[in-house]
XYZ file of C-alpha atoms in Angstrom:
516
model
C -13.204 -30.515 20.287
C -14.564 -31.224 23.733
C -16.896 -29.074 25.783
C -14.097 -28.778 28.373
C -12.318 -26.416 25.969
C -15.314 -24.090 26.101
C -16.055 -22.697 29.561
C -19.744 -22.201 30.229
C -21.093 -18.775 29.382
C -21.787 -17.228 32.785
C -23.431 -13.773 32.603
C -21.980 -12.714 35.965
C -18.444 -13.023 34.564
C -19.124 -10.298 32.001
C -21.146 -7.767 33.975
C -20.063 -4.247 34.807
C -18.486 -3.887 38.220
C -16.414 -1.373 40.129
C -12.719 -1.516 39.317
C -10.422 -2.720 42.083
C -7.902 -0.006 41.220
C -10.234 3.007 40.922
C -13.569 3.249 42.710
C -14.827 5.754 40.106
C -14.222 3.316 37.236
C -16.544 0.546 36.123
C -15.256 -2.332 34.040
C -16.229 -5.652 32.541
C -14.465 -8.513 30.843
C -14.502 -8.496 27.031
C -16.654 -11.223 25.514
C -17.153 -12.773 22.092
C -16.218 -10.446 19.241
C -14.735 -7.982 21.747
C -12.334 -10.650 22.983
C -10.876 -11.708 19.645
C -10.657 -8.232 18.091
C -9.209 -7.179 21.455
C -6.164 -9.456 21.343
C -3.624 -7.033 22.739
C -0.871 -6.941 20.130
C -3.313 -6.876 17.223
C -5.505 -4.206 18.788
C -2.418 -2.063 19.394
C -1.652 -2.251 15.668
C -5.157 -1.141 14.753
C -6.189 -4.506 13.326
C -9.949 -4.479 12.636
C -10.341 -0.771 13.455
C -13.597 0.554 12.015
C -14.047 3.672 9.893
C -17.242 5.394 8.830
C -16.754 8.242 6.364
C -19.725 10.593 5.950
C -19.449 13.291 3.277
C -21.375 16.496 4.028
C -21.946 19.168 1.373
C -22.611 22.762 2.449
C -25.836 24.208 1.015
C -26.278 27.622 2.677
C -24.022 30.640 3.141
C -24.271 30.736 6.900
C -26.222 29.398 9.843
C -26.446 30.769 13.375
C -22.640 30.486 13.265
C -20.741 30.836 9.960
C -19.473 27.418 8.981
C -15.775 26.589 9.204
C -13.826 23.620 10.476
C -13.333 25.504 13.731
C -17.054 26.204 14.198
C -17.901 22.627 13.260
C -15.428 21.380 15.841
C -17.071 23.536 18.488
C -20.510 22.177 17.576
C -19.314 18.566 17.406
C -17.603 19.014 20.775
C -20.931 19.939 22.374
C -22.611 17.015 20.632
C -19.959 14.540 21.791
C -20.439 15.624 25.390
C -24.172 14.884 25.138
C -23.534 11.589 23.379
C -21.056 10.556 26.041
C -23.776 10.970 28.644
C -26.253 8.964 26.567
C -23.734 6.351 25.422
C -20.783 6.231 27.833
C -19.024 3.540 25.772
C -18.038 6.372 23.410
C -15.528 7.437 26.080
C -14.477 3.938 27.054
C -10.934 2.662 27.275
C -9.487 -0.833 27.090
C -6.814 -2.272 29.358
C -5.319 -5.741 29.433
C -4.486 -8.220 32.167
C -3.471 -11.891 32.079
C -7.029 -12.874 31.136
C -7.319 -10.549 28.157
C -9.024 -7.199 27.605
C -11.145 -5.305 30.092
C -13.518 -2.572 28.936
C -13.523 0.373 31.317
C -15.447 3.587 31.767
C -14.630 6.423 34.163
C -17.082 9.341 34.570
C -15.562 12.801 34.132
C -14.904 14.689 37.342
C -16.663 17.800 36.020
C -18.366 19.345 33.008
C -15.013 20.894 32.120
C -13.403 17.464 32.181
C -16.082 16.131 29.823
C -15.547 19.085 27.490
C -11.785 18.493 27.445
C -12.342 14.846 26.533
C -14.613 15.821 23.626
C -12.161 18.418 22.313
C -9.330 15.883 22.418
C -11.462 13.353 20.519
C -11.673 15.624 17.436
C -8.886 16.139 14.920
C -9.064 18.783 12.176
C -7.570 18.257 8.727
C -7.473 21.290 6.422
C -6.084 19.489 3.422
C -6.752 18.498 -0.171
C -7.031 14.918 1.063
C -10.373 13.188 1.402
C -11.455 11.240 4.445
C -10.397 8.046 2.672
C -6.904 9.442 2.132
C -6.743 10.598 5.752
C -7.495 7.012 6.773
C -4.421 5.916 4.787
C -2.345 8.584 6.511
C -3.509 7.283 9.891
C -2.390 3.801 8.844
C 1.029 5.082 7.822
C 1.431 6.970 11.104
C 0.608 3.913 13.149
C 3.413 1.991 11.476
C 6.061 4.532 12.447
C 8.324 3.508 15.362
C 7.275 5.242 18.562
C 4.080 6.497 16.951
C 1.489 8.007 19.269
C -0.975 5.692 17.561
C 0.722 2.658 19.132
C -1.314 1.292 22.003
C -4.374 3.173 20.842
C -7.097 1.765 23.065
C -9.633 4.555 23.304
C -13.080 4.194 21.842
C -13.183 6.730 19.017
C -11.715 9.733 17.236
C -13.630 12.133 14.968
C -11.656 13.509 12.015
C -13.147 16.585 10.300
C -11.621 16.893 6.835
C -12.026 19.762 4.338
C -10.119 21.345 1.466
C -9.635 24.787 3.043
C -6.480 26.815 3.838
C -7.124 26.990 7.584
C -9.544 25.875 10.253
C -11.160 29.333 10.290
C -11.638 29.582 6.504
C -15.359 29.738 5.603
C -17.049 26.651 4.244
C -18.995 28.105 1.331
C -21.937 26.483 -0.483
C -20.673 23.523 -2.482
C -17.795 22.806 -0.118
C -17.579 19.302 1.312
C -16.573 18.096 4.742
C -15.719 14.484 5.406
C -16.614 13.351 8.910
C -14.317 10.359 9.329
C -15.211 8.353 12.414
C -12.353 6.113 13.585
C -13.507 3.488 16.069
C -11.895 0.670 17.999
C -13.777 -2.533 17.123
C -13.573 -3.709 20.734
C -16.263 -1.100 21.550
C -18.266 -1.065 18.301
C -19.558 -3.029 15.347
C -20.833 -1.832 11.974
C -24.379 -1.288 13.231
C -23.526 0.563 16.438
C -21.050 2.727 14.501
C -23.849 3.814 12.177
C -26.236 4.341 15.093
C -23.705 6.610 16.772
C -22.952 8.646 13.651
C -26.678 9.036 13.000
C -27.159 10.400 16.520
C -24.181 12.712 16.067
C -25.559 14.219 12.850
C -29.053 14.681 14.267
C -27.662 16.452 17.318
C -25.343 18.489 15.094
C -28.426 19.710 13.249
C -29.860 20.992 16.522
C -26.566 22.550 17.556
C -26.149 24.414 14.260
C -29.691 25.782 14.159
C -30.873 26.368 17.740
C -29.672 28.947 20.232
C -29.828 26.574 23.145
C -27.716 26.660 26.257
C -25.589 23.562 26.856
C -27.445 20.885 28.780
C -26.664 20.503 32.455
C -25.598 16.887 32.825
C -25.332 15.061 36.129
C -22.029 13.310 35.550
C -21.730 9.988 37.306
C -25.335 9.056 36.599
C -24.546 8.350 32.943
C -23.196 4.918 33.887
C -26.845 3.800 33.955
C -26.974 4.446 30.204
C -24.142 2.108 29.258
C -25.186 -0.832 27.085
C -26.380 -3.961 28.828
C -23.846 -6.825 28.973
C -24.580 -8.997 25.972
C -25.472 -12.210 27.812
C -27.976 -10.371 30.009
C -29.513 -8.737 26.931
C -29.877 -12.035 25.050
C -33.279 -13.662 24.620
C -31.977 -17.100 25.542
C -30.920 -18.046 29.048
C -27.326 -19.042 28.319
C -26.983 -20.827 31.660
C -29.535 -23.430 30.545
C -28.029 -24.260 27.148
C -27.507 -27.986 26.636
C -26.487 -30.613 24.111
C -28.274 -29.052 21.134
C -26.240 -25.883 21.707
C -22.997 -27.852 22.060
C -23.733 -29.840 18.895
C -24.452 -26.633 16.943
C -21.238 -25.067 18.233
C -19.231 -28.141 17.193
C -20.798 -28.068 13.720
C -20.130 -24.339 13.419
C -16.496 -24.773 14.446
C -15.970 -27.627 12.008
C -17.292 -25.403 9.218
C -14.928 -22.634 10.250
C -11.970 -25.008 10.433
C -12.727 -26.122 6.876
C -12.301 -22.447 5.903
C -8.526 -22.970 6.064
C -8.796 -25.333 3.094
C -11.161 -23.178 1.034
C -10.279 -22.227 -2.509
C -8.862 -18.718 -2.212
C -6.969 -15.848 -3.780
C -3.174 -15.920 -3.793
C -1.600 -13.068 -1.827
C 1.848 -11.731 -1.133
C 2.945 -11.825 2.486
C 4.323 -8.391 3.265
C 3.638 -5.630 5.762
C 1.690 -2.824 4.166
C -0.981 -0.309 5.067
C -4.757 -0.835 5.207
C -6.602 0.195 2.064
C -10.092 0.018 0.583
C -11.395 0.348 -2.959
C -15.017 1.322 -3.584
C -17.236 0.977 -6.616
C -20.867 2.084 -6.909
C -23.835 1.011 -8.988
C -26.077 3.724 -10.393
C -29.469 4.222 -8.771
C -31.125 2.605 -11.797
C -28.766 -0.376 -11.653
C -29.374 -0.744 -7.911
C -33.147 -0.843 -8.432
C -32.835 -3.261 -11.336
C -30.705 -5.699 -9.323
C -33.130 -5.725 -6.388
C -36.098 -6.197 -8.726
C -34.343 -8.973 -10.658
C -33.607 -10.938 -7.487
C -37.256 -10.774 -6.418
C -38.561 -11.560 -9.900
C -36.243 -14.505 -10.571
C -36.118 -16.062 -7.111
C -39.061 -14.808 -5.070
C -39.779 -12.327 -2.274
C -37.655 -14.157 0.309
C -34.451 -13.447 -1.591
C -32.397 -10.258 -1.345
C -29.519 -8.496 -3.018
C -27.356 -9.889 -0.194
C -27.835 -13.443 -1.467
C -26.860 -12.322 -4.960
C -23.803 -10.484 -3.654
C -22.657 -13.645 -1.887
C -23.096 -15.755 -5.028
C -21.413 -13.154 -7.246
C -18.410 -13.006 -4.905
C -17.935 -16.779 -5.211
C -18.063 -16.612 -9.013
C -15.709 -13.612 -9.020
C -13.184 -15.565 -6.948
C -13.257 -18.403 -9.474
C -12.851 -15.947 -12.348
C -9.941 -14.151 -10.672
C -8.258 -17.409 -9.649
C -9.588 -20.382 -11.645
C -9.020 -23.864 -10.251
C -6.323 -25.601 -12.348
C -7.061 -29.089 -13.615
C -4.119 -30.544 -11.703
C -5.475 -29.472 -8.291
C -6.363 -32.670 -6.460
C -9.494 -33.311 -4.462
C -12.773 -31.429 -4.580
C -12.079 -27.874 -3.379
C -14.911 -25.813 -1.943
C -15.398 -22.107 -1.333
C -16.094 -21.465 2.328
C -17.070 -18.015 3.593
C -17.563 -17.323 7.311
C -19.383 -14.064 7.888
C -20.351 -11.873 10.813
C -24.048 -11.094 11.101
C -25.887 -8.440 13.112
C -26.762 -10.219 16.352
C -29.460 -7.831 17.554
C -32.197 -10.179 16.325
C -31.174 -12.426 19.239
C -31.671 -9.735 21.893
C -34.679 -9.046 24.082
C -37.027 -6.560 22.430
C -36.105 -3.686 24.751
C -32.457 -3.838 23.647
C -32.778 -4.339 19.895
C -32.818 -0.643 18.927
C -30.372 0.741 21.451
C -27.691 -1.910 21.968
C -24.285 -0.452 21.241
C -20.992 -2.300 21.370
C -20.057 -5.371 19.353
C -23.218 -7.463 18.994
C -22.512 -10.100 16.384
C -23.699 -13.559 15.474
C -22.172 -15.644 12.716
C -22.918 -17.889 9.776
C -20.930 -19.921 7.266
C -21.749 -20.192 3.566
C -20.174 -23.119 1.716
C -20.116 -23.592 -2.035
C -19.151 -27.262 -2.170
C -17.350 -28.590 -5.237
C -16.228 -25.172 -6.416
C -15.363 -26.547 -9.869
C -19.060 -27.070 -10.514
C -19.525 -23.280 -10.309
C -17.089 -22.522 -13.123
C -19.020 -20.910 -15.959
C -18.355 -19.342 -19.352
C -19.115 -15.615 -19.084
C -20.213 -15.570 -22.721
C -23.076 -17.931 -21.860
C -25.352 -15.413 -20.134
C -28.111 -17.904 -19.410
C -25.584 -20.247 -17.792
C -24.195 -17.397 -15.683
C -27.699 -16.431 -14.529
C -28.475 -20.057 -13.707
C -25.267 -20.389 -11.688
C -25.934 -17.144 -9.822
C -29.439 -18.352 -8.997
C -27.967 -21.596 -7.671
C -25.520 -19.607 -5.546
C -28.343 -17.432 -4.208
C -30.310 -20.499 -3.134
C -27.287 -21.957 -1.378
C -26.590 -18.642 0.355
C -30.162 -18.227 1.571
C -30.410 -21.832 2.704
C -27.249 -21.556 4.784
C -27.994 -18.078 6.153
C -31.404 -19.360 7.233
C -29.963 -22.562 8.659
C -27.612 -20.807 11.041
C -29.753 -17.811 11.916
C -32.808 -19.943 12.660
C -31.055 -21.293 15.745
C -32.240 -19.235 18.749
C -28.861 -19.651 20.425
C -26.710 -18.790 17.379
C -25.391 -15.581 18.936
C -24.331 -17.606 21.975
C -22.644 -20.108 19.631
C -20.703 -17.248 18.060
C -19.765 -15.771 21.448
C -18.503 -19.119 22.720
C -16.528 -19.641 19.514
C -14.995 -16.162 19.715
C -14.039 -16.613 23.369
C -12.226 -19.824 22.428
C -10.646 -18.206 19.365
C -9.378 -15.233 21.385
C -7.820 -17.504 24.004
C -6.217 -19.756 21.394
C -4.818 -16.966 19.217
C -3.496 -15.022 22.203
C -1.478 -18.069 23.221
C -0.647 -19.196 19.677
C -0.006 -16.258 17.304
C -0.492 -17.353 13.707
C 1.823 -16.889 10.750
C 0.449 -14.708 7.971
C -1.202 -16.760 5.245
C -0.541 -16.354 1.530
C -4.172 -17.239 0.796
C -7.400 -15.330 1.436
C -11.041 -15.943 0.641
C -12.953 -12.743 -0.172
C -15.438 -12.746 2.703
C -18.729 -11.066 1.783
C -20.693 -8.968 4.291
C -23.961 -7.171 3.603
C -24.274 -4.085 5.813
C -27.712 -3.150 4.520
C -29.331 0.251 4.184
C -27.454 3.133 5.808
C -30.562 5.324 5.623
C -32.006 3.289 8.516
C -29.523 4.960 10.841
C -28.164 8.140 9.263
C -30.162 11.256 8.224
C -29.941 12.409 4.624
C -29.781 16.130 5.431
C -28.879 18.548 8.204
C -31.706 21.090 8.321
C -31.925 24.411 10.162
C -34.956 23.945 12.396
C -35.602 27.708 12.605
C -35.595 28.412 8.842
C -36.291 24.889 7.516
C -33.405 25.378 5.087
C -30.966 22.569 4.405
C -27.619 23.469 5.967
C -25.785 20.442 4.590
C -26.701 17.367 2.599
C -25.230 13.990 3.427
C -23.843 13.031 0.040
C -22.240 9.714 0.866
C -21.763 7.181 3.639
C -19.029 4.535 3.481
C -18.008 1.975 6.081
C -14.718 0.066 6.014
C -12.199 -1.691 8.229
C -8.450 -1.816 8.727
C -6.293 -4.866 8.209
C -2.585 -5.134 8.872
C -2.650 -8.817 7.868
C -3.526 -10.641 4.643
C -7.270 -10.703 4.106
C -10.017 -9.603 1.730
C -13.247 -8.197 3.120
C -16.079 -7.352 0.710
C -18.791 -5.097 2.188
C -22.002 -4.069 0.436
C -24.153 -1.174 1.646
C -26.620 1.321 0.215
C -27.262 5.039 0.621
C -30.167 6.989 -0.846
C -31.078 4.119 -3.140
C -27.553 3.563 -4.453
C -25.699 0.321 -3.697
C -21.927 0.357 -3.297
C -19.361 -2.350 -2.655
C -16.031 -1.858 -0.916
C -13.072 -4.223 -0.755
C -10.779 -3.778 2.252
C -7.294 -5.284 2.087
C -3.672 -4.663 3.049
C -1.636 -3.107 0.271
C 1.399 -5.201 1.176
C -0.490 -8.340 0.181
C -2.900 -7.183 -2.519
C -2.813 -4.298 -4.983
C -5.359 -1.623 -5.809
C -5.481 -2.955 -9.368
C -6.328 -6.441 -8.107
C -8.973 -5.025 -5.782
C -10.620 -3.019 -8.557
C -10.594 -6.041 -10.858
C -12.247 -8.258 -8.238
C -14.902 -5.602 -7.577
C -15.607 -5.312 -11.301
C -16.078 -9.072 -11.502
C -18.497 -9.102 -8.555
C -20.531 -6.168 -9.832
C -20.474 -7.464 -13.394
C -22.034 -10.736 -12.313
C -24.685 -8.916 -10.298
C -25.604 -6.838 -13.350
C -25.842 -9.941 -15.546
C -28.654 -11.099 -13.263
C -30.760 -8.143 -14.473
C -30.573 -9.175 -18.130
C-alpha cells in the first residue's frame, strides 16, 4: 500500500467546531476506532455496541428514600444530569454525511430539558430476567422490522433490571438490581465505559444518602468539559511523523492482512442475535494463576500473556489442523489495546471516548503448538512459549511512541474501505483475546450511606461485553474483587452456546494447568 492511500493525520480536521446547521451544536469528524465502528449501516444494526452489567445487592431495609426501581430511577436521573455536565459525550448523538460519521453535542436549553433527557435515557425492567437476558431481548428487538432500535445513534441507555412485580415494589435486603449500561461504541471504549459507570455509582451513593439540593448547572458551559480530540491529546506531534511511522503502519497492515489466512474456527453463516457466555475462576484459582505466571516466567509477565497463549491452544484443541492442510498455517490475533498510555499526562485519567491503540500477536507455524493434554509438562512448556511470544509482540508494538497514531491511520483507512466495499460474512473466525484488566480500578465495590456509614448496596459483579451481528469470536478477560472471569461474545446464528462454553472451558483449563 502507498502512503497516498492514507491521508495525513491533521488535528484540525478532527476538532470540535460549531455545526453549520445549528449554532448551538458542536461537532467533530469521527476518527480512528470511531470511524470504523461508526460505519453507518453497521452502527444502525448495533454492531459493536458495548454493554456493562453491574449487579447491585441490597443490604439495608431503607435509606433516605425506600429503595425501589422507581426511586432508583429518580436518583439515577439526577446523577445522569450531573454526569452530562461533567462528560457531555454521554448525551452525544451521531449523524452521517458523505464523509462518514460526525459526533455532535447540543447543550440542553434548560435544566428541565436536561432532566427530560436523563429520564428518557433510563429504562426500567421489572422482570425475572437478568441484565444479560435483557441484553438478548434488546438484540431481538433491534432485528424486528421497523424497530425503534433501528438507527440508534445516541450515546447511551441505562437499563435498571430487578425481579419485582412493579417499579414501586420495595427492594428488600438480598434483592439484586442489574444496572445494564448500553453504549454506542462510537462514543465509548471499554475503559471509558467503566470510568463512566464508576462515576455513576459514586454519585448514586451521594444521592441515596445525602439530603442535598440538586446542583445548579450553567448549561452551555459544559462544552468545555468534553474530551479533547484524540490527536490534540496525543503525546506525539502527528503532523511531524515521517518514514519510520509509515514503515510501522505498513508492517502493521501487512500483519492484519495476514489475519485473513489465520487458522480459525469454522462458523455457520446465518443471521442471529448477539450472545455472550461467561465463566469464572474461583478467587483461589485466580490468585494461583497470577502467582504461577510470575513464578514460572518472571515479574514482567502477566495473566494476560497466559490468557493469550491459552486461547491459541484452545483454538487448536477445538479445531485441530488436519494433516492434509497444505502450507504452514499460523494463528494471527489482532487486538485492541487501551491507548491512554500514548496521551499527554493531563489526559490519561480523564479521556473518555474511544481511545485505542492496537497490536498483533502471531503464533507462526501453528502445528508446532499442537500438544497432548495428557502430557502436563509439555502443555506447561507450550503455554510458557506462547506467553513469551505474546509478551514479545505486545512489547514490540506498544514500544512505538506513535503506535496509537498507526492504529488511527489504519482505522481511518479501514472505515473508508469498508464503507465503499461491504464485505461478505466469513465462515471462519479467530477467537480474538482481549484483556480488560482490573475493574476495581474504576468501579467502587460498595454503595455506602455517608450519614450512617452503612452499606446500602454491594457491587456483586461487573461484566463487560459487546454485540456482534456478524460472525466473530471475542474473548475478554477481566477481574472483580480478586476473581478473574472470561467472556466469549459471538452471534448465535454462527456459533452455539455449547460451542462457546466448550471453548471457554478449554481456555480456562489450560490456564489452570499452568498452576500445577
